[in-house]
Short mmCIF file of C-alpha atoms in Angstrom, two decimals:
data_model
loop_
_atom_site.label_atom_id
_atom_site.label_comp_id
_atom_site.label_asym_id
_atom_site.label_seq_id
_atom_site.Cartn_x
_atom_site.Cartn_y
_atom_site.Cartn_z
CA MET A 1 71.28 -22.52 60.32
CA LYS A 2 67.05 -22.42 61.88
CA LYS A 3 64.45 -21.50 59.54
CA VAL A 4 61.04 -20.54 59.95
CA LEU A 5 58.16 -22.68 58.23
CA ILE A 6 55.02 -20.72 56.18
CA LEU A 7 53.05 -23.28 55.23
CA ASP A 8 50.81 -21.80 52.48
CA PHE A 9 46.94 -21.78 52.48
CA GLY A 10 46.44 -19.44 49.38
CA SER A 11 47.37 -15.79 49.86
CA GLN A 12 48.34 -13.48 47.41
CA TYR A 13 50.85 -12.22 50.30
CA THR A 14 52.66 -15.73 51.00
CA GLN A 15 55.87 -14.64 49.12
CA LEU A 16 55.88 -11.81 50.71
CA ILE A 17 55.84 -12.93 54.25
CA ALA A 18 59.08 -15.26 53.55
CA ARG A 19 60.75 -12.38 51.97
CA LYS A 20 60.23 -10.07 54.86
CA VAL A 21 61.46 -12.50 57.10
CA ARG A 22 64.33 -12.78 55.34
CA GLU A 23 64.54 -9.07 55.72
CA LEU A 24 64.88 -10.03 59.33
CA SER A 25 68.42 -12.16 58.58
CA VAL A 26 65.91 -15.58 59.66
CA TYR A 27 65.95 -18.19 56.43
CA SER A 28 62.18 -18.58 55.79
CA GLU A 29 61.02 -21.98 53.35
CA ILE A 30 57.30 -22.39 52.11
CA GLN A 31 55.31 -25.59 52.01
CA PRO A 32 51.75 -25.98 50.54
CA PHE A 33 49.39 -25.81 54.02
CA ASN A 34 49.26 -30.14 54.02
CA TYR A 35 53.15 -30.53 54.58
CA PRO A 36 53.46 -33.56 56.04
CA ILE A 37 53.66 -33.92 59.73
CA GLU A 38 56.56 -36.33 59.46
CA LYS A 39 58.42 -34.19 57.49
CA ILE A 40 58.50 -31.25 59.79
CA ARG A 41 59.09 -33.54 62.65
CA ALA A 42 62.18 -34.55 61.22
CA ASP A 43 63.30 -31.40 60.23
CA SER A 44 65.58 -30.35 63.24
CA ASP A 45 66.04 -26.92 60.90
CA VAL A 46 62.47 -25.67 61.91
CA ALA A 47 62.23 -23.29 65.06
CA ALA A 48 58.72 -21.63 64.25
CA ILE A 49 55.85 -22.09 61.74
CA ILE A 50 53.71 -19.65 60.40
CA LEU A 51 50.82 -19.51 58.40
CA SER A 52 49.24 -17.66 55.77
CA GLY A 53 46.30 -16.12 54.85
CA GLY A 54 43.82 -17.33 52.38
CA PRO A 55 41.18 -16.66 50.18
CA SER A 56 38.52 -19.93 51.96
CA SER A 57 36.61 -19.78 54.60
CA VAL A 58 37.42 -22.54 56.92
CA TYR A 59 34.07 -24.16 57.17
CA ALA A 60 33.90 -24.61 53.16
CA LYS A 61 34.00 -28.05 51.90
CA ASP A 62 36.85 -27.97 50.36
CA ALA A 63 38.73 -25.47 53.17
CA PRO A 64 42.53 -26.47 53.31
CA HIS A 65 43.61 -27.46 56.76
CA CYS A 66 47.26 -28.35 57.83
CA ASP A 67 47.30 -30.89 60.51
CA ASN A 68 46.38 -30.59 64.37
CA GLN A 69 49.38 -32.01 65.49
CA ILE A 70 51.51 -28.92 64.18
CA PHE A 71 49.98 -27.24 67.40
CA GLN A 72 51.33 -29.67 69.25
CA LEU A 73 55.28 -29.77 68.29
CA GLY A 74 55.80 -27.18 70.33
CA PHE A 75 57.46 -24.52 68.28
CA PRO A 76 56.27 -20.72 68.13
CA ILE A 77 53.21 -20.67 65.45
CA LEU A 78 51.91 -17.13 64.04
CA GLY A 79 48.23 -17.12 62.39
CA ILE A 80 47.99 -14.61 59.99
CA CYS A 81 44.60 -14.05 58.76
CA TYR A 82 43.03 -17.06 57.85
CA GLY A 83 46.14 -18.48 59.51
CA LEU A 84 44.15 -17.18 62.41
CA GLN A 85 41.16 -18.75 61.81
CA SER A 86 42.86 -21.79 61.55
CA ILE A 87 44.01 -22.09 64.65
CA ALA A 88 40.61 -21.13 66.19
CA PHE A 89 38.70 -23.63 64.06
CA ALA A 90 41.28 -26.23 64.75
CA MET A 91 41.40 -25.74 68.83
CA GLY A 92 37.84 -24.94 69.05
CA GLY A 93 37.32 -21.44 68.77
CA GLU A 94 34.49 -20.03 66.54
CA VAL A 95 34.73 -17.58 63.23
CA ASP A 96 31.56 -16.47 61.31
CA PRO A 97 31.30 -14.36 58.17
CA ALA A 98 31.55 -10.72 59.63
CA ALA A 99 28.81 -8.41 59.58
CA GLN A 100 30.47 -5.78 58.01
CA ARG A 101 33.80 -7.48 55.59
CA GLU A 102 37.26 -5.38 56.08
CA TYR A 103 39.44 -4.77 53.29
CA GLY A 104 42.26 -1.88 53.77
CA ARG A 105 43.68 0.59 56.32
CA ALA A 106 42.04 -0.38 60.21
CA ASP A 107 43.73 0.54 63.58
CA LEU A 108 43.88 -1.97 65.74
CA GLU A 109 44.17 -0.93 69.82
CA PHE A 110 45.66 -3.63 71.85
CA ASN A 111 47.06 -4.63 75.34
CA ALA A 112 49.90 -2.77 76.55
CA GLY A 113 53.01 -4.96 77.77
CA GLU A 114 51.82 -7.66 74.98
CA THR A 115 55.10 -9.17 73.85
CA LEU A 116 54.07 -9.33 70.25
CA PHE A 117 53.72 -5.48 70.20
CA LYS A 118 56.79 -4.72 71.96
CA ASN A 119 57.91 -0.97 71.08
CA ILE A 120 54.58 -0.54 69.01
CA SER A 121 51.99 2.11 70.28
CA SER A 122 48.32 1.80 70.34
CA PRO A 123 46.64 2.10 68.32
CA THR A 124 48.77 1.43 65.24
CA GLN A 125 47.30 1.13 61.12
CA VAL A 126 47.20 -2.49 60.18
CA TRP A 127 45.93 -4.03 56.93
CA MET A 128 42.94 -5.72 56.53
CA SER A 129 41.62 -8.31 53.79
CA HIS A 130 38.92 -10.77 55.44
CA GLY A 131 35.30 -11.61 55.28
CA ASP A 132 35.28 -13.90 58.21
CA HIS A 133 36.52 -13.33 61.56
CA LEU A 134 36.25 -15.01 65.04
CA THR A 135 33.82 -14.76 67.43
CA LYS A 136 34.66 -17.18 70.18
CA ILE A 137 38.59 -17.25 70.88
CA PRO A 138 39.71 -21.21 71.47
CA LYS A 139 40.23 -22.47 75.53
CA GLY A 140 43.69 -21.04 76.96
CA PHE A 141 43.91 -18.22 73.75
CA GLU A 142 43.21 -14.35 75.07
CA GLU A 143 42.63 -11.38 72.72
CA ILE A 144 45.26 -8.95 72.84
CA GLY A 145 44.13 -6.73 69.83
CA CYS A 146 40.72 -5.39 68.01
CA THR A 147 39.68 -3.20 65.65
CA GLN A 148 36.42 -1.09 65.27
CA ASN A 149 35.18 -4.27 62.43
CA ALA A 150 36.84 -6.34 64.23
CA PRO A 151 36.66 -7.18 68.00
CA ILE A 152 38.87 -9.75 68.28
CA ALA A 153 42.00 -9.10 65.63
CA ALA A 154 44.67 -10.39 67.75
CA ILE A 155 44.77 -13.62 70.28
CA ALA A 156 47.86 -15.12 71.98
CA ASN A 157 48.47 -18.19 74.06
CA THR A 158 51.81 -17.93 75.90
CA THR A 159 51.76 -20.77 77.47
CA ALA A 160 51.98 -23.06 73.95
CA LYS A 161 53.68 -19.69 72.26
CA ILE A 162 51.09 -19.67 69.94
CA TYR A 163 49.63 -16.49 67.94
CA GLY A 164 47.59 -15.24 65.64
CA LEU A 165 46.47 -12.32 63.89
CA GLN A 166 43.06 -11.61 61.32
CA PHE A 167 45.49 -8.51 60.26
CA HIS A 168 48.68 -8.90 57.12
CA PRO A 169 52.04 -7.82 59.13
CA GLU A 170 53.49 -8.88 56.19
CA VAL A 171 52.57 -5.81 53.82
CA TYR A 172 53.19 -2.51 53.53
CA HIS A 173 50.32 -0.77 54.69
CA THR A 174 50.78 -2.47 58.35
CA THR A 175 53.14 0.28 59.56
CA GLU A 176 54.55 -1.35 61.92
CA GLY A 177 54.08 -4.85 60.53
CA LYS A 178 57.86 -5.61 60.44
CA ALA A 179 58.48 -4.37 64.06
CA ILE A 180 55.27 -7.49 64.84
CA LEU A 181 57.31 -9.91 62.80
CA SER A 182 60.66 -9.19 64.77
CA ASN A 183 58.70 -9.35 67.79
CA PHE A 184 57.44 -12.97 67.27
CA LEU A 185 61.09 -14.32 65.52
CA PHE A 186 63.24 -12.74 68.34
CA GLU A 187 61.30 -12.42 71.59
CA ILE A 188 59.06 -15.31 71.24
CA GLY A 189 61.02 -17.71 69.33
CA LYS A 190 64.40 -16.57 70.10
CA LEU A 191 65.84 -17.03 66.88
CA GLU A 192 69.20 -15.50 65.90
CA GLY A 193 69.32 -13.62 62.26
CA ASP A 194 71.95 -15.43 61.03
CA TRP A 195 70.40 -15.59 57.73
CA SER A 196 72.85 -13.08 54.99
CA ALA A 197 74.53 -13.33 51.66
CA SER A 198 77.76 -14.35 53.27
CA SER A 199 76.45 -17.46 55.08
CA PHE A 200 74.45 -18.72 52.51
CA ILE A 201 77.68 -18.44 50.10
CA GLU A 202 79.64 -20.28 52.52
CA SER A 203 77.13 -22.85 53.27
CA SER A 204 76.17 -23.40 49.59
CA VAL A 205 79.84 -23.68 48.90
CA HIS A 206 80.39 -26.31 51.14
CA GLN A 207 76.95 -28.46 49.44
CA ILE A 208 78.08 -28.40 45.98
CA GLN A 209 81.68 -29.73 47.21
CA GLU A 210 79.64 -32.35 48.95
CA ARG A 211 77.57 -32.99 45.77
CA VAL A 212 79.68 -32.69 42.77
CA LYS A 213 83.12 -33.83 44.08
CA ASP A 214 84.96 -34.64 41.40
CA ARG A 215 82.41 -34.66 38.82
CA ARG A 216 81.71 -32.31 36.02
CA VAL A 217 79.17 -29.44 35.98
CA LEU A 218 78.29 -27.69 32.40
CA LEU A 219 75.99 -24.67 33.01
CA GLY A 220 73.93 -22.55 30.59
CA LEU A 221 75.11 -19.00 30.82
CA SER A 222 72.72 -16.55 29.20
CA GLY A 223 74.28 -13.26 30.90
CA GLY A 224 71.64 -12.41 32.47
CA VAL A 225 71.56 -11.97 36.56
CA ASP A 226 70.46 -15.72 38.09
CA SER A 227 73.11 -17.84 35.83
CA SER A 228 75.40 -15.30 36.06
CA VAL A 229 75.37 -15.51 40.39
CA ALA A 230 74.95 -19.45 39.99
CA ALA A 231 77.64 -19.94 37.51
CA VAL A 232 80.31 -17.89 39.38
CA LEU A 233 79.04 -19.24 43.34
CA ILE A 234 79.71 -22.63 41.55
CA HIS A 235 83.29 -21.56 40.18
CA ARG A 236 84.26 -20.75 43.24
CA ALA A 237 83.15 -24.32 45.15
CA ILE A 238 84.91 -26.42 42.45
CA GLY A 239 86.75 -24.58 39.27
CA ASP A 240 87.71 -26.05 36.63
CA GLN A 241 84.80 -28.47 36.89
CA LEU A 242 82.52 -26.28 35.96
CA THR A 243 82.15 -25.46 32.47
CA CYS A 244 80.14 -22.75 30.57
CA MET A 245 78.14 -22.43 27.43
CA PHE A 246 76.98 -19.37 25.70
CA ILE A 247 74.99 -19.62 23.04
CA ASP A 248 74.20 -16.72 20.66
CA THR A 249 71.50 -17.23 19.29
CA GLY A 250 70.95 -14.12 17.14
CA LEU A 251 67.84 -12.35 19.32
CA LEU A 252 69.86 -10.68 21.85
CA ARG A 253 71.21 -6.87 22.29
CA ALA A 254 73.81 -5.47 21.14
CA ARG A 255 77.36 -6.45 22.46
CA GLU A 256 76.16 -9.13 24.85
CA LYS A 257 78.49 -11.78 23.78
CA GLU A 258 81.57 -9.97 24.13
CA GLU A 259 80.12 -9.02 27.54
CA VAL A 260 79.73 -12.24 28.90
CA GLU A 261 83.05 -13.49 27.01
CA ASP A 262 84.67 -10.10 28.79
CA VAL A 263 83.27 -10.68 32.50
CA PHE A 264 83.51 -14.55 32.93
CA ARG A 265 86.52 -15.41 30.64
CA GLU A 266 88.71 -12.49 31.05
CA HIS A 267 87.25 -11.55 34.31
CA PHE A 268 86.89 -14.69 36.15
CA HIS A 269 88.81 -17.39 34.40
CA MET A 270 86.25 -19.37 33.96
CA ASN A 271 86.20 -22.52 30.83
CA LEU A 272 83.69 -20.62 28.83
CA ILE A 273 82.10 -22.41 25.44
CA SER A 274 80.72 -19.65 23.16
CA VAL A 275 78.54 -20.69 20.32
CA THR A 276 77.68 -18.57 17.24
CA ALA A 277 74.15 -20.09 16.33
CA ASP A 278 71.90 -17.06 14.78
CA HIS A 279 71.62 -18.54 11.52
CA ILE A 280 70.16 -21.58 13.18
CA PHE A 281 67.78 -19.54 15.45
CA LEU A 282 66.71 -17.16 12.28
CA SER A 283 66.22 -19.38 10.26
CA LYS A 284 63.79 -21.96 12.18
CA LEU A 285 61.85 -18.38 12.90
CA GLU A 286 61.31 -17.39 9.56
CA ARG A 287 57.66 -16.15 8.58
CA ILE A 288 56.65 -17.58 11.91
CA ILE A 289 54.41 -14.78 13.67
CA ASP A 290 52.70 -16.45 16.69
CA PRO A 291 54.17 -16.07 19.97
CA GLU A 292 53.59 -18.97 21.31
CA LEU A 293 55.24 -20.68 18.43
CA LYS A 294 58.18 -18.11 18.27
CA ARG A 295 58.93 -19.26 22.11
CA LYS A 296 58.37 -23.12 21.14
CA ILE A 297 60.63 -22.82 18.67
CA ILE A 298 63.31 -21.69 20.24
CA GLY A 299 62.74 -23.32 23.37
CA ASN A 300 62.99 -26.76 20.87
CA THR A 301 66.44 -25.59 19.21
CA PHE A 302 68.19 -24.19 22.02
CA ILE A 303 67.95 -27.81 23.35
CA ASP A 304 69.14 -29.09 20.01
CA VAL A 305 72.01 -26.76 19.69
CA PHE A 306 72.95 -27.12 23.56
CA GLU A 307 72.91 -31.07 23.74
CA ALA A 308 75.27 -31.27 20.04
CA GLN A 309 77.91 -29.06 21.47
CA ALA A 310 77.45 -30.74 25.32
CA LYS A 311 78.98 -33.66 23.42
CA LYS A 312 80.91 -32.51 21.74
CA LEU A 313 82.49 -31.41 25.48
CA GLY A 314 82.24 -34.67 26.98
CA LYS A 315 81.00 -36.35 29.86
CA PHE A 316 79.33 -34.03 32.43
CA ASP A 317 77.26 -34.95 35.47
CA PHE A 318 75.34 -32.03 36.33
CA LEU A 319 72.99 -29.21 34.47
CA ALA A 320 73.39 -26.19 36.67
CA GLN A 321 70.46 -23.71 36.06
CA GLY A 322 69.57 -20.67 37.83
CA THR A 323 66.42 -20.99 39.17
CA LEU A 324 65.19 -19.06 41.87
CA TYR A 325 62.63 -19.64 44.74
CA PRO A 326 59.70 -18.05 43.43
CA ASP A 327 60.14 -20.69 40.40
CA VAL A 328 59.96 -23.50 43.07
CA ILE A 329 57.20 -22.47 44.67
CA GLU A 330 55.07 -22.10 41.63
CA SER A 331 55.74 -25.26 40.30
CA VAL A 332 53.97 -26.50 43.38
CA SER A 333 50.33 -25.72 42.84
CA PHE A 334 48.93 -24.37 46.39
CA LYS A 335 45.87 -22.73 45.09
CA GLY A 336 44.57 -25.15 42.15
CA PRO A 337 45.29 -24.84 38.50
CA SER A 338 46.35 -22.02 36.49
CA ALA A 339 45.85 -20.67 32.97
CA THR A 340 49.29 -20.50 31.19
CA ILE A 341 49.83 -16.80 30.22
CA LYS A 342 53.20 -18.08 27.83
CA SER A 343 55.11 -20.72 28.14
CA HIS A 344 58.09 -20.64 30.33
CA HIS A 345 61.66 -19.84 28.29
CA ASN A 346 63.86 -22.63 30.74
CA VAL A 347 66.02 -25.29 29.40
CA GLY A 348 63.66 -27.70 31.41
CA GLY A 349 63.98 -30.59 28.82
CA LEU A 350 67.22 -30.75 28.84
CA PRO A 351 67.97 -33.27 32.16
CA GLU A 352 65.66 -35.82 30.65
CA LYS A 353 67.00 -36.01 27.53
CA MET A 354 70.57 -35.68 28.49
CA HIS A 355 70.65 -38.02 31.86
CA PHE A 356 71.94 -34.94 33.58
CA LYS A 357 71.17 -34.09 37.71
CA LEU A 358 70.09 -31.11 38.16
CA LEU A 359 72.21 -28.68 40.10
CA GLU A 360 70.63 -25.72 41.43
CA PRO A 361 72.49 -23.24 43.93
CA LEU A 362 70.24 -20.67 43.80
CA ARG A 363 66.94 -22.18 44.35
CA GLU A 364 66.11 -20.80 48.10
CA LEU A 365 66.57 -17.26 47.21
CA PHE A 366 64.67 -14.48 45.80
CA LYS A 367 65.99 -12.43 42.79
CA ASP A 368 66.84 -9.28 45.27
CA GLU A 369 69.13 -12.14 47.83
CA VAL A 370 70.80 -13.68 44.63
CA ARG A 371 71.65 -9.74 43.51
CA SER A 372 73.45 -9.62 47.31
CA VAL A 373 75.15 -12.86 46.80
CA GLY A 374 76.54 -11.62 43.47
CA ARG A 375 77.73 -9.00 45.12
CA GLU A 376 79.36 -10.64 48.05
CA LEU A 377 81.27 -12.77 45.00
CA GLY A 378 82.24 -9.69 43.40
CA LEU A 379 80.32 -10.04 40.04
CA PRO A 380 80.35 -6.20 38.83
CA SER A 381 77.34 -4.13 38.88
CA LYS A 382 76.37 -4.06 35.29
CA VAL A 383 75.77 -7.72 35.45
CA LEU A 384 74.11 -7.50 39.06
CA GLU A 385 71.95 -4.35 38.12
CA ARG A 386 70.56 -5.72 34.84
CA HIS A 387 67.17 -5.43 34.00
CA PRO A 388 65.20 -8.75 33.60
CA PHE A 389 65.36 -10.19 29.52
CA PRO A 390 63.25 -13.03 28.35
CA GLY A 391 64.64 -16.25 27.34
CA PRO A 392 63.57 -16.12 23.84
CA GLY A 393 65.48 -12.24 24.01
CA LEU A 394 64.42 -10.23 20.84
CA ALA A 395 61.96 -12.48 18.98
CA VAL A 396 59.10 -11.49 21.70
CA ARG A 397 59.70 -7.84 21.00
CA ILE A 398 59.42 -7.96 18.00
CA ILE A 399 55.92 -8.24 16.65
CA GLY A 400 55.32 -10.13 13.75
CA GLU A 401 57.99 -11.79 12.15
CA ILE A 402 61.84 -11.89 13.32
CA THR A 403 64.50 -10.76 10.40
CA ARG A 404 67.99 -9.80 10.68
CA ASP A 405 66.45 -6.37 9.20
CA ARG A 406 63.73 -5.91 12.36
CA LEU A 407 66.75 -6.97 15.13
CA GLU A 408 68.97 -4.29 13.93
CA ILE A 409 66.52 -1.65 13.77
CA LEU A 410 65.19 -2.75 17.34
CA ARG A 411 68.76 -3.57 18.54
CA ASN A 412 69.88 0.07 17.83
CA ALA A 413 66.93 1.63 19.55
CA ASP A 414 67.04 -0.37 22.53
CA THR A 415 70.56 0.73 22.62
CA ILE A 416 69.85 4.11 22.39
CA TYR A 417 66.87 3.60 25.52
CA LEU A 418 69.04 2.21 27.64
CA GLU A 419 71.26 4.35 26.97
CA GLU A 420 69.39 7.41 27.82
CA LEU A 421 68.03 6.06 30.68
CA ARG A 422 71.24 5.78 32.33
CA ILE A 423 72.36 9.25 31.58
CA ALA A 424 68.98 10.90 33.25
CA ASN A 425 69.40 7.96 36.31
CA LEU A 426 66.58 6.29 35.93
CA TYR A 427 67.84 2.84 34.92
CA GLN A 428 68.41 1.55 38.76
CA GLU A 429 64.98 3.09 39.61
CA ILE A 430 63.14 0.87 36.92
CA TRP A 431 62.27 -2.80 37.42
CA GLN A 432 62.40 -3.83 33.27
CA ALA A 433 62.56 -1.26 30.48
CA PHE A 434 62.54 -2.60 26.70
CA ALA A 435 61.55 -1.73 22.88
CA VAL A 436 59.13 -2.90 21.08
CA LEU A 437 59.02 -3.38 17.54
CA LEU A 438 55.65 -2.70 16.32
CA PRO A 439 53.82 -3.99 12.76
CA VAL A 440 52.26 -1.09 12.31
CA GLN A 441 53.88 1.57 9.64
CA THR A 442 52.85 5.52 9.80
CA VAL A 443 53.39 8.49 7.45
CA GLY A 444 56.37 11.06 8.56
CA VAL A 445 58.08 13.83 6.81
CA MET A 446 62.40 13.50 7.55
CA GLY A 447 63.40 16.57 5.32
CA ASP A 448 61.46 17.82 2.64
CA GLU A 449 60.60 13.57 2.37
CA ARG A 450 57.16 11.57 3.12
CA THR A 451 57.98 8.31 4.95
CA TYR A 452 56.62 5.43 5.64
CA GLU A 453 58.32 3.46 8.68
CA ASN A 454 57.80 1.38 11.28
CA VAL A 455 56.38 2.32 14.64
CA LEU A 456 58.43 1.80 18.27
CA ALA A 457 56.80 1.08 21.60
CA LEU A 458 58.43 1.92 24.62
CA ARG A 459 58.09 0.01 27.93
CA ALA A 460 59.46 1.05 31.58
CA VAL A 461 57.67 -0.28 34.76
CA THR A 462 58.03 -0.62 38.76
CA SER A 463 57.99 -3.92 40.50
CA THR A 464 59.68 -6.10 43.11
CA ASP A 465 59.37 -9.70 42.13
CA GLY A 466 57.35 -8.98 38.46
CA MET A 467 54.28 -10.86 39.41
CA THR A 468 53.03 -7.30 39.31
CA ALA A 469 53.47 -4.06 37.70
CA ASP A 470 52.81 -0.32 37.14
CA TRP A 471 54.16 1.81 34.36
CA TYR A 472 57.00 4.31 34.86
CA ASN A 473 56.24 7.72 34.75
CA ILE A 474 59.65 8.70 33.22
CA PRO A 475 59.45 12.95 32.43
CA ALA A 476 58.29 13.88 29.87
CA PRO A 477 62.04 15.59 28.49
CA VAL A 478 63.51 12.53 28.71
CA LEU A 479 60.76 10.89 26.97
CA GLY A 480 61.65 13.63 24.68
CA LYS A 481 65.24 13.33 24.13
CA ILE A 482 64.91 9.72 23.83
CA SER A 483 62.55 9.61 20.85
CA ASN A 484 64.24 12.65 19.47
CA ARG A 485 67.30 10.04 19.01
CA ILE A 486 65.62 7.20 18.03
CA ILE A 487 64.24 8.87 14.88
CA ASN A 488 66.78 10.67 13.96
CA GLU A 489 69.77 7.95 14.98
CA VAL A 490 67.64 4.61 13.68
CA LYS A 491 67.17 4.01 9.99
CA GLY A 492 63.19 2.41 9.61
CA ILE A 493 61.52 4.19 12.62
CA ASN A 494 59.27 7.25 12.52
CA ARG A 495 57.18 7.24 15.19
CA VAL A 496 57.77 6.43 19.00
CA VAL A 497 54.60 5.87 21.68
CA TYR A 498 54.91 5.41 24.99
CA ASP A 499 53.15 2.22 26.75
CA VAL A 500 51.17 3.26 30.04
CA SER A 501 49.45 0.08 31.30
CA SER A 502 49.78 -1.72 34.22
CA LYS A 503 50.39 -5.99 35.14
CA PRO A 504 47.48 -6.40 35.47
CA PRO A 505 45.66 -6.91 32.90
CA SER A 506 48.68 -6.40 31.04
CA THR A 507 51.69 -8.40 30.91
CA ILE A 508 55.65 -7.01 30.93
CA GLU A 509 56.42 -8.16 27.69
CA TRP A 510 54.11 -7.85 24.88
CA GLU A 511 54.40 -11.07 23.67
#
């Protein structure tokens, strides 16, 4: 299957480029800007290259530059923002600071008949985000588009099939951005739109069979979307060579254990080992308040329990994980070191400790693509439509100490919250919704008695990938009904509040 190689210069929109290309049914792959030219030459699947934007100036001392030999390989190339400036810098053009920085919407005027703008009317709205701009076009290129503040907003060398855009076609605010990308892929690059959930499943099943052969695979099943889809995909490839292990940490939502057992043991007939270990986790978390320490204790305890149970099951050669493409991208620093916001909750210590080889069949996919694959594999909607749930579970949704009583209070409240969102047909509009039990007690009145009980916070956000998020405006009557039910039905809560902060500056989870 042919693919588009995206070289990342540090743009905040790089993943969005990859997603937009895949929405056009073309497989895309992100690599750092300095990806070796030898690897590009050796990869027979590469059919086109996109150079992303980035925050640097091409003349800066530590500015990122790709290997100039890329422009001699004969691939169709599209440079976006910094990618355009990189093309100019490498091929004899000139880039200078703009007299007026351009951020936001602009009207692009372009030459009629340009292949890149086929079936698009001039002018068209585009999204600009740059401080530098082209002042001299490289030899062999022509200017094919301009805005009021950027006289050279698009260039083309039609003979070499190298194009550059000063604006961002991948963002929503460029109204014909998808059409521009489509023209590059299909009119200029002559690619075929053969990337789909069914084609991914077919190729993945073959690859899993080729790699695993007759050996055994162990998968830690959480019941979330990623591990569930990975489990069903691997099971389709190798059947009973796969064993799934579900560990009940005592930090799960209501009936999660029973639902996982029903879907995977009863419906898909998988080898599923269900381990009840709540007593171990809760004893380790006793009197622990610090959120980072909670995460570390839960992660280490999970590894210990997983390892102990795995030894009882005999020899396994592979550990399967539901790693997704954003995790793979973020594991390679294209943008320099970044601060640790919170510890990741995967079981990264297991392969080294237990001498497993990793099997990660979803590592090429974004979250929405995983759901598409899951639908194609026949997973029920109650699994695929489930909101993200943190690995440490309810431990990071109880601020302060974790106890059985506090877990039960939160479970009951959380169940009512999600139930009412489904009744109101809001659940699927929301990226993530959950309740948080606060270490705060307030005065209330129930009947004729004074109460002094817990405060519960409700959180609901919209997002596409969890990297940024905005709070969801739940209608007041729905919020009122949720609050009324929780206060009346959950003993231990007498006040409900709603979180109206966005990410950034807040995070989605409270801990």
